[in-house]
Structure formats: structure tokens, C-alpha cells
């Protein structure tokens, strides 16, 4: 059994890295294994250190956080990346999630909540700061720039989901893993995977993150 979650800190400001290290190392199950001052160094450190989690800033010199996330995710899909930044701009959020980030948190997140988010991401849950999920859901379902599959799915395709598939979708929105969904609904993990595959196909969604965003935007209709 793994003793602790191994974390790589990526930020171009040394004071931020030092502060994060000091706060997170107070947690007995979190270990800082390295630091990087820009995206290019982060790519190299990900290769040499193979951390479990990377806390990645967005705006950095040489290689920014979104570009670094894409490269690291392609080369090391087992490493989970949380964007930790001061920017909640829609373009940064959607770009980061699109290329493989599994979390997007703001730097004003309290240290205890950040630690909990790291643990959740380590288990495979998507973590977004309060307000970001609502902003994304609103953008994806109500603006002309939203992906067509998300704006067109609700009127017809959503209602073609079975009751069980809607239950699975609701649990995806809550951040539950396949195992937890299986336990909650008393079905096998294989059955859950089949339901998830059908949900993504039926709603023309790319992945679980899009499914969670979609589901949170229509929670009242999942009842």
C-alpha cells in the first residue's frame, strides 16, 4: 500500500512553491517530491520523478501550464494534473480540461480544501473550484460558442437515457468513481463501464469531465 501521495509543484514564483510546500507537508499523507519553475522543467521533472499529482500553474515562461499539461498527459497518462492558478478565465479552464487536467482550482483555495482535493483527484475524481463548474455548465449549455453536442443533447438525446443511466450520470456529476457507482447501485463495475460508454455515446460527450459538467447543468432534470 502506498504510504503517501507524491506531488510535484509547478509555479514560476518561488514564494508560491515554498508556501505550498510548507502547507502541504503538514499533511502526513502528502509528500512534495520536487518543484519546477516553468512548464518545460515540469515536463522533465515529470519524467524523472513520476509523481502521482502535479499542481500546475497556468501562466509561466517558456512553456505555459496548458501546453505542459498536454505533453505530460500524453506521455504519462497515469499522472494526474491539477491546475492551480489565480485565473478563472473560461478559455484557460476549458483548454486545461480538454488536454488532460483533472482539476482546476484557484490559489485562494484554503489549504485543507486543497489537500482534500488532491486526495480526491488521486482517486480519480474531477475537482473544480466553486463557481467554475457553474460557469462552464452555463457556457456549454447556453452560449453559441458551446460545443454543438452539449447544446443539442438535452432536448432529445438526454431523454432517451434509461433511468439507470441517469442514476449513473448523477453519480458521475458527484465525482464518484466506477467502483463507487457500482457499490451505490449494487451492480458490477463492468456494467457501470457499459453505462458510462453508452451515456458518452448517446450525449456525444468526450469524457467523464464533460459528462460531469453536463450533468451539473441539468441536475433538476436528473431527479
mmCIF file of C-alpha atoms in Angstrom:
data_model
loop_
_atom_site.group_PDB
_atom_site.id
_atom_site.type_symbol
_atom_site.label_atom_id
_atom_site.label_comp_id
_atom_site.label_asym_id
_atom_site.label_seq_id
_atom_site.Cartn_x
_atom_site.Cartn_y
_atom_site.Cartn_z
ATOM 1 C CA UNK A 1 0.000 0.000 0.000
ATOM 2 C CA UNK A 2 1.332 3.428 -0.961
ATOM 3 C CA UNK A 3 2.469 5.451 2.058
ATOM 4 C CA UNK A 4 1.770 8.912 0.645
ATOM 5 C CA UNK A 5 0.675 10.863 -2.421
ATOM 6 C CA UNK A 6 3.741 12.172 -4.258
ATOM 7 C CA UNK A 7 3.334 15.744 -5.535
ATOM 8 C CA UNK A 8 5.253 17.927 -7.988
ATOM 9 C CA UNK A 9 4.791 21.697 -7.552
ATOM 10 C CA UNK A 10 4.939 23.809 -10.719
ATOM 11 C CA UNK A 11 4.883 27.608 -10.428
ATOM 12 C CA UNK A 12 7.177 30.336 -11.681
ATOM 13 C CA UNK A 13 7.079 32.121 -8.321
ATOM 14 C CA UNK A 14 9.385 30.558 -5.750
ATOM 15 C CA UNK A 15 7.418 32.056 -2.855
ATOM 16 C CA UNK A 16 4.277 30.283 -4.062
ATOM 17 C CA UNK A 17 6.116 26.982 -4.303
ATOM 18 C CA UNK A 18 7.625 27.431 -0.844
ATOM 19 C CA UNK A 19 4.262 28.312 0.644
ATOM 20 C CA UNK A 20 2.545 25.325 -0.936
ATOM 21 C CA UNK A 21 5.321 23.015 0.222
ATOM 22 C CA UNK A 22 5.096 24.303 3.791
ATOM 23 C CA UNK A 23 1.317 23.907 3.906
ATOM 24 C CA UNK A 24 1.018 20.541 2.163
ATOM 25 C CA UNK A 25 3.862 18.892 4.053
ATOM 26 C CA UNK A 26 1.818 19.384 7.229
ATOM 27 C CA UNK A 27 -0.385 16.606 5.861
ATOM 28 C CA UNK A 28 1.047 13.176 6.767
ATOM 29 C CA UNK A 29 -0.196 11.523 3.575
ATOM 30 C CA UNK A 30 1.175 14.149 1.162
ATOM 31 C CA UNK A 31 4.829 14.336 0.079
ATOM 32 C CA UNK A 32 6.410 17.012 -2.118
ATOM 33 C CA UNK A 33 8.897 15.200 -4.368
ATOM 34 C CA UNK A 34 10.002 18.154 -6.462
ATOM 35 C CA UNK A 35 9.437 21.640 -7.835
ATOM 36 C CA UNK A 36 9.536 23.251 -11.274
ATOM 37 C CA UNK A 37 9.618 26.917 -12.224
ATOM 38 C CA UNK A 38 8.054 26.563 -15.677
ATOM 39 C CA UNK A 39 6.279 24.093 -17.920
ATOM 40 C CA UNK A 40 9.397 22.824 -19.663
ATOM 41 C CA UNK A 41 11.075 21.959 -16.374
ATOM 42 C CA UNK A 42 7.807 20.350 -15.259
ATOM 43 C CA UNK A 43 7.880 18.071 -18.308
ATOM 44 C CA UNK A 44 11.430 16.996 -17.425
ATOM 45 C CA UNK A 45 10.636 16.529 -13.721
ATOM 46 C CA UNK A 46 7.516 14.512 -14.522
ATOM 47 C CA UNK A 47 9.742 12.155 -16.493
ATOM 48 C CA UNK A 48 12.380 11.788 -13.784
ATOM 49 C CA UNK A 49 10.209 11.878 -10.655
ATOM 50 C CA UNK A 50 6.974 10.237 -11.875
ATOM 51 C CA UNK A 51 4.773 11.980 -9.258
ATOM 52 C CA UNK A 52 1.212 10.936 -8.530
ATOM 53 C CA UNK A 53 -0.111 14.502 -8.701
ATOM 54 C CA UNK A 54 1.132 17.713 -10.325
ATOM 55 C CA UNK A 55 -0.067 21.114 -9.121
ATOM 56 C CA UNK A 56 0.361 23.223 -12.264
ATOM 57 C CA UNK A 57 0.223 26.997 -12.671
ATOM 58 C CA UNK A 58 -1.076 28.409 -15.975
ATOM 59 C CA UNK A 59 0.937 31.489 -16.872
ATOM 60 C CA UNK A 60 4.632 30.643 -16.888
ATOM 61 C CA UNK A 61 7.594 31.456 -19.153
ATOM 62 C CA UNK A 62 8.949 29.156 -21.888
ATOM 63 C CA UNK A 63 6.131 26.593 -21.708
ATOM 64 C CA UNK A 64 2.824 27.504 -20.079
ATOM 65 C CA UNK A 65 0.758 25.232 -17.870
ATOM 66 C CA UNK A 66 -1.765 24.203 -20.505
ATOM 67 C CA UNK A 67 0.917 23.176 -23.007
ATOM 68 C CA UNK A 68 2.871 21.335 -20.305
ATOM 69 C CA UNK A 69 -0.296 19.557 -19.157
ATOM 70 C CA UNK A 70 -0.980 18.323 -22.676
ATOM 71 C CA UNK A 71 2.547 16.967 -23.151
ATOM 72 C CA UNK A 72 2.709 15.329 -19.722
ATOM 73 C CA UNK A 73 -0.746 13.797 -20.062
ATOM 74 C CA UNK A 74 0.145 12.303 -23.439
ATOM 75 C CA UNK A 75 3.430 10.846 -22.183
ATOM 76 C CA UNK A 76 2.309 9.906 -18.655
ATOM 77 C CA UNK A 77 -1.483 9.445 -18.525
ATOM 78 C CA UNK A 78 -1.143 7.933 -15.046
ATOM 79 C CA UNK A 79 -0.006 11.300 -13.619
ATOM 80 C CA UNK A 80 -2.976 13.378 -12.527
ATOM 81 C CA UNK A 81 -2.714 17.122 -13.055
ATOM 82 C CA UNK A 82 -4.481 19.859 -11.096
ATOM 83 C CA UNK A 83 -4.297 23.382 -12.455
ATOM 84 C CA UNK A 84 -3.717 25.737 -9.501
ATOM 85 C CA UNK A 85 -3.860 29.349 -10.582
ATOM 86 C CA UNK A 86 -5.271 32.808 -9.937
ATOM 87 C CA UNK A 87 -7.083 32.823 -13.287
ATOM 88 C CA UNK A 88 -10.642 31.513 -13.663
ATOM 89 C CA UNK A 89 -10.889 32.601 -17.302
ATOM 90 C CA UNK A 90 -13.183 30.300 -19.285
ATOM 91 C CA UNK A 91 -10.596 29.756 -22.006
ATOM 92 C CA UNK A 92 -7.927 28.613 -19.563
ATOM 93 C CA UNK A 93 -10.355 26.261 -17.808
ATOM 94 C CA UNK A 94 -11.715 24.610 -20.939
ATOM 95 C CA UNK A 95 -8.279 24.394 -22.567
ATOM 96 C CA UNK A 96 -6.742 22.755 -19.480
ATOM 97 C CA UNK A 97 -9.556 20.216 -19.089
ATOM 98 C CA UNK A 98 -9.501 19.462 -22.808
ATOM 99 C CA UNK A 99 -5.812 18.485 -22.767
ATOM 100 C CA UNK A 100 -5.982 16.274 -19.699
ATOM 101 C CA UNK A 101 -6.167 18.234 -16.440
ATOM 102 C CA UNK A 102 -8.424 16.528 -13.928
ATOM 103 C CA UNK A 103 -8.788 19.522 -11.631
ATOM 104 C CA UNK A 104 -8.864 23.305 -11.810
ATOM 105 C CA UNK A 105 -8.509 25.168 -8.519
ATOM 106 C CA UNK A 106 -7.808 28.773 -7.601
ATOM 107 C CA UNK A 107 -4.874 29.751 -5.411
ATOM 108 C CA UNK A 108 -7.185 31.190 -2.778
ATOM 109 C CA UNK A 109 -8.447 27.673 -2.026
ATOM 110 C CA UNK A 110 -7.965 27.027 1.727
ATOM 111 C CA UNK A 111 -5.118 24.621 2.433
ATOM 112 C CA UNK A 112 -7.381 21.989 3.980
ATOM 113 C CA UNK A 113 -9.652 22.045 0.934
ATOM 114 C CA UNK A 114 -6.643 21.842 -1.366
ATOM 115 C CA UNK A 115 -5.383 18.783 0.487
ATOM 116 C CA UNK A 116 -8.800 17.147 0.219
ATOM 117 C CA UNK A 117 -8.948 17.983 -3.491
ATOM 118 C CA UNK A 118 -5.548 16.355 -4.017
ATOM 119 C CA UNK A 119 -6.759 13.201 -2.296
ATOM 120 C CA UNK A 120 -9.925 13.192 -4.402
ATOM 121 C CA UNK A 121 -8.024 13.669 -7.661
ATOM 122 C CA UNK A 122 -5.655 10.878 -6.628
ATOM 123 C CA UNK A 123 -8.715 8.626 -6.515
ATOM 124 C CA UNK A 124 -9.796 9.760 -9.967
ATOM 125 C CA UNK A 125 -12.356 12.446 -9.102
ATOM 126 C CA UNK A 126 -12.565 15.695 -11.048
ATOM 127 C CA UNK A 127 -12.144 18.749 -8.824
ATOM 128 C CA UNK A 128 -13.207 22.282 -9.794
ATOM 129 C CA UNK A 129 -13.243 25.408 -7.642
ATOM 130 C CA UNK A 130 -16.693 26.681 -6.595
ATOM 131 C CA UNK A 131 -18.187 28.772 -9.360
ATOM 132 C CA UNK A 132 -16.046 27.309 -12.141
ATOM 133 C CA UNK A 133 -18.317 24.314 -12.721
ATOM 134 C CA UNK A 134 -21.393 26.529 -12.832
ATOM 135 C CA UNK A 135 -19.634 28.903 -15.218
ATOM 136 C CA UNK A 136 -18.632 26.065 -17.520
ATOM 137 C CA UNK A 137 -22.067 24.489 -17.424
ATOM 138 C CA UNK A 138 -23.671 27.795 -18.296
ATOM 139 C CA UNK A 139 -21.243 28.363 -21.135
ATOM 140 C CA UNK A 140 -21.571 24.865 -22.550
ATOM 141 C CA UNK A 141 -25.353 24.764 -22.480
ATOM 142 C CA UNK A 142 -26.433 28.300 -23.254
ATOM 143 C CA UNK A 143 -23.926 30.075 -25.497
ATOM 144 C CA UNK A 144 -23.495 29.920 -29.213
ATOM 145 C CA UNK A 145 -19.824 29.047 -28.770
ATOM 146 C CA UNK A 146 -20.630 25.886 -26.793
ATOM 147 C CA UNK A 147 -19.940 22.535 -28.447
ATOM 148 C CA UNK A 148 -22.943 21.591 -30.548
ATOM 149 C CA UNK A 149 -23.187 18.183 -28.906
ATOM 150 C CA UNK A 150 -23.814 19.734 -25.495
ATOM 151 C CA UNK A 151 -26.390 22.272 -26.638
ATOM 152 C CA UNK A 152 -28.337 19.804 -28.736
ATOM 153 C CA UNK A 153 -28.196 16.774 -26.426
ATOM 154 C CA UNK A 154 -30.687 17.866 -23.792
ATOM 155 C CA UNK A 155 -33.895 18.251 -25.806
ATOM 156 C CA UNK A 156 -33.832 14.776 -27.330
ATOM 157 C CA UNK A 157 -30.887 12.517 -26.537
ATOM 158 C CA UNK A 158 -30.954 13.142 -22.796
ATOM 159 C CA UNK A 159 -34.496 11.850 -22.520
ATOM 160 C CA UNK A 160 -33.515 8.666 -24.333
ATOM 161 C CA UNK A 161 -31.290 7.676 -21.401
ATOM 162 C CA UNK A 162 -32.679 4.960 -19.185
ATOM 163 C CA UNK A 163 -33.450 5.607 -15.543
ATOM 164 C CA UNK A 164 -30.347 3.640 -14.538
ATOM 165 C CA UNK A 165 -28.183 5.654 -16.925
ATOM 166 C CA UNK A 166 -29.495 8.869 -15.396
ATOM 167 C CA UNK A 167 -28.588 7.494 -11.970
ATOM 168 C CA UNK A 168 -25.071 6.771 -13.214
ATOM 169 C CA UNK A 169 -24.852 10.258 -14.731
ATOM 170 C CA UNK A 170 -25.906 11.834 -11.435
ATOM 171 C CA UNK A 171 -23.173 9.908 -9.611
ATOM 172 C CA UNK A 172 -20.594 10.922 -12.214
ATOM 173 C CA UNK A 173 -21.570 14.529 -11.501
ATOM 174 C CA UNK A 174 -20.906 13.956 -7.797
ATOM 175 C CA UNK A 175 -17.370 12.769 -8.617
ATOM 176 C CA UNK A 176 -17.916 9.075 -7.912
ATOM 177 C CA UNK A 177 -15.568 6.514 -9.433
ATOM 178 C CA UNK A 178 -16.831 3.456 -11.312
ATOM 179 C CA UNK A 179 -16.282 1.337 -8.210
ATOM 180 C CA UNK A 180 -18.263 3.719 -6.025
ATOM 181 C CA UNK A 181 -21.065 3.889 -8.592
ATOM 182 C CA UNK A 182 -21.150 0.088 -8.683
ATOM 183 C CA UNK A 183 -21.374 -0.071 -4.886
ATOM 184 C CA UNK A 184 -24.067 2.614 -4.725
ATOM 185 C CA UNK A 185 -26.254 0.959 -7.362
ATOM 186 C CA UNK A 186 -25.427 -2.669 -6.449
ATOM 187 C CA UNK A 187 -24.147 -3.509 -9.920
ATOM 188 C CA UNK A 188 -20.774 -4.646 -11.267
ATOM 189 C CA UNK A 189 -18.002 -2.281 -12.363
ATOM 190 C CA UNK A 190 -18.263 -3.803 -15.832
ATOM 191 C CA UNK A 191 -21.916 -2.827 -16.000
ATOM 192 C CA UNK A 192 -21.032 0.693 -14.865
ATOM 193 C CA UNK A 193 -18.409 0.964 -17.632
ATOM 194 C CA UNK A 194 -21.008 -0.121 -20.172
ATOM 195 C CA UNK A 195 -23.448 2.506 -18.884
ATOM 196 C CA UNK A 196 -20.769 5.229 -18.981
ATOM 197 C CA UNK A 197 -19.790 4.284 -22.532
ATOM 198 C CA UNK A 198 -23.428 4.425 -23.639
ATOM 199 C CA UNK A 199 -24.012 7.768 -21.875
ATOM 200 C CA UNK A 200 -20.990 9.377 -23.544
ATOM 201 C CA UNK A 201 -22.009 7.991 -26.920
ATOM 202 C CA UNK A 202 -25.683 8.935 -26.574
ATOM 203 C CA UNK A 203 -24.923 12.501 -25.467
ATOM 204 C CA UNK A 204 -21.948 12.936 -27.810
ATOM 205 C CA UNK A 205 -19.636 13.762 -24.896
ATOM 206 C CA UNK A 206 -15.872 13.286 -24.985
ATOM 207 C CA UNK A 207 -15.176 12.089 -21.450
ATOM 208 C CA UNK A 208 -16.328 11.958 -17.829
ATOM 209 C CA UNK A 209 -15.357 15.577 -17.232
ATOM 210 C CA UNK A 210 -17.740 16.772 -19.942
ATOM 211 C CA UNK A 211 -20.354 14.374 -18.575
ATOM 212 C CA UNK A 212 -19.978 15.855 -15.076
ATOM 213 C CA UNK A 213 -20.261 19.398 -16.406
ATOM 214 C CA UNK A 214 -23.302 18.473 -18.464
ATOM 215 C CA UNK A 215 -24.953 16.648 -15.562
ATOM 216 C CA UNK A 216 -24.406 19.506 -13.133
ATOM 217 C CA UNK A 217 -26.066 21.873 -15.583
ATOM 218 C CA UNK A 218 -29.249 19.770 -15.647
ATOM 219 C CA UNK A 219 -29.383 18.328 -12.120
ATOM 220 C CA UNK A 220 -33.048 19.262 -11.668
ATOM 221 C CA UNK A 221 -33.912 17.121 -14.693
ATOM 222 C CA UNK A 222 -31.999 14.160 -13.306
ATOM 223 C CA UNK A 223 -34.457 13.882 -10.411
#
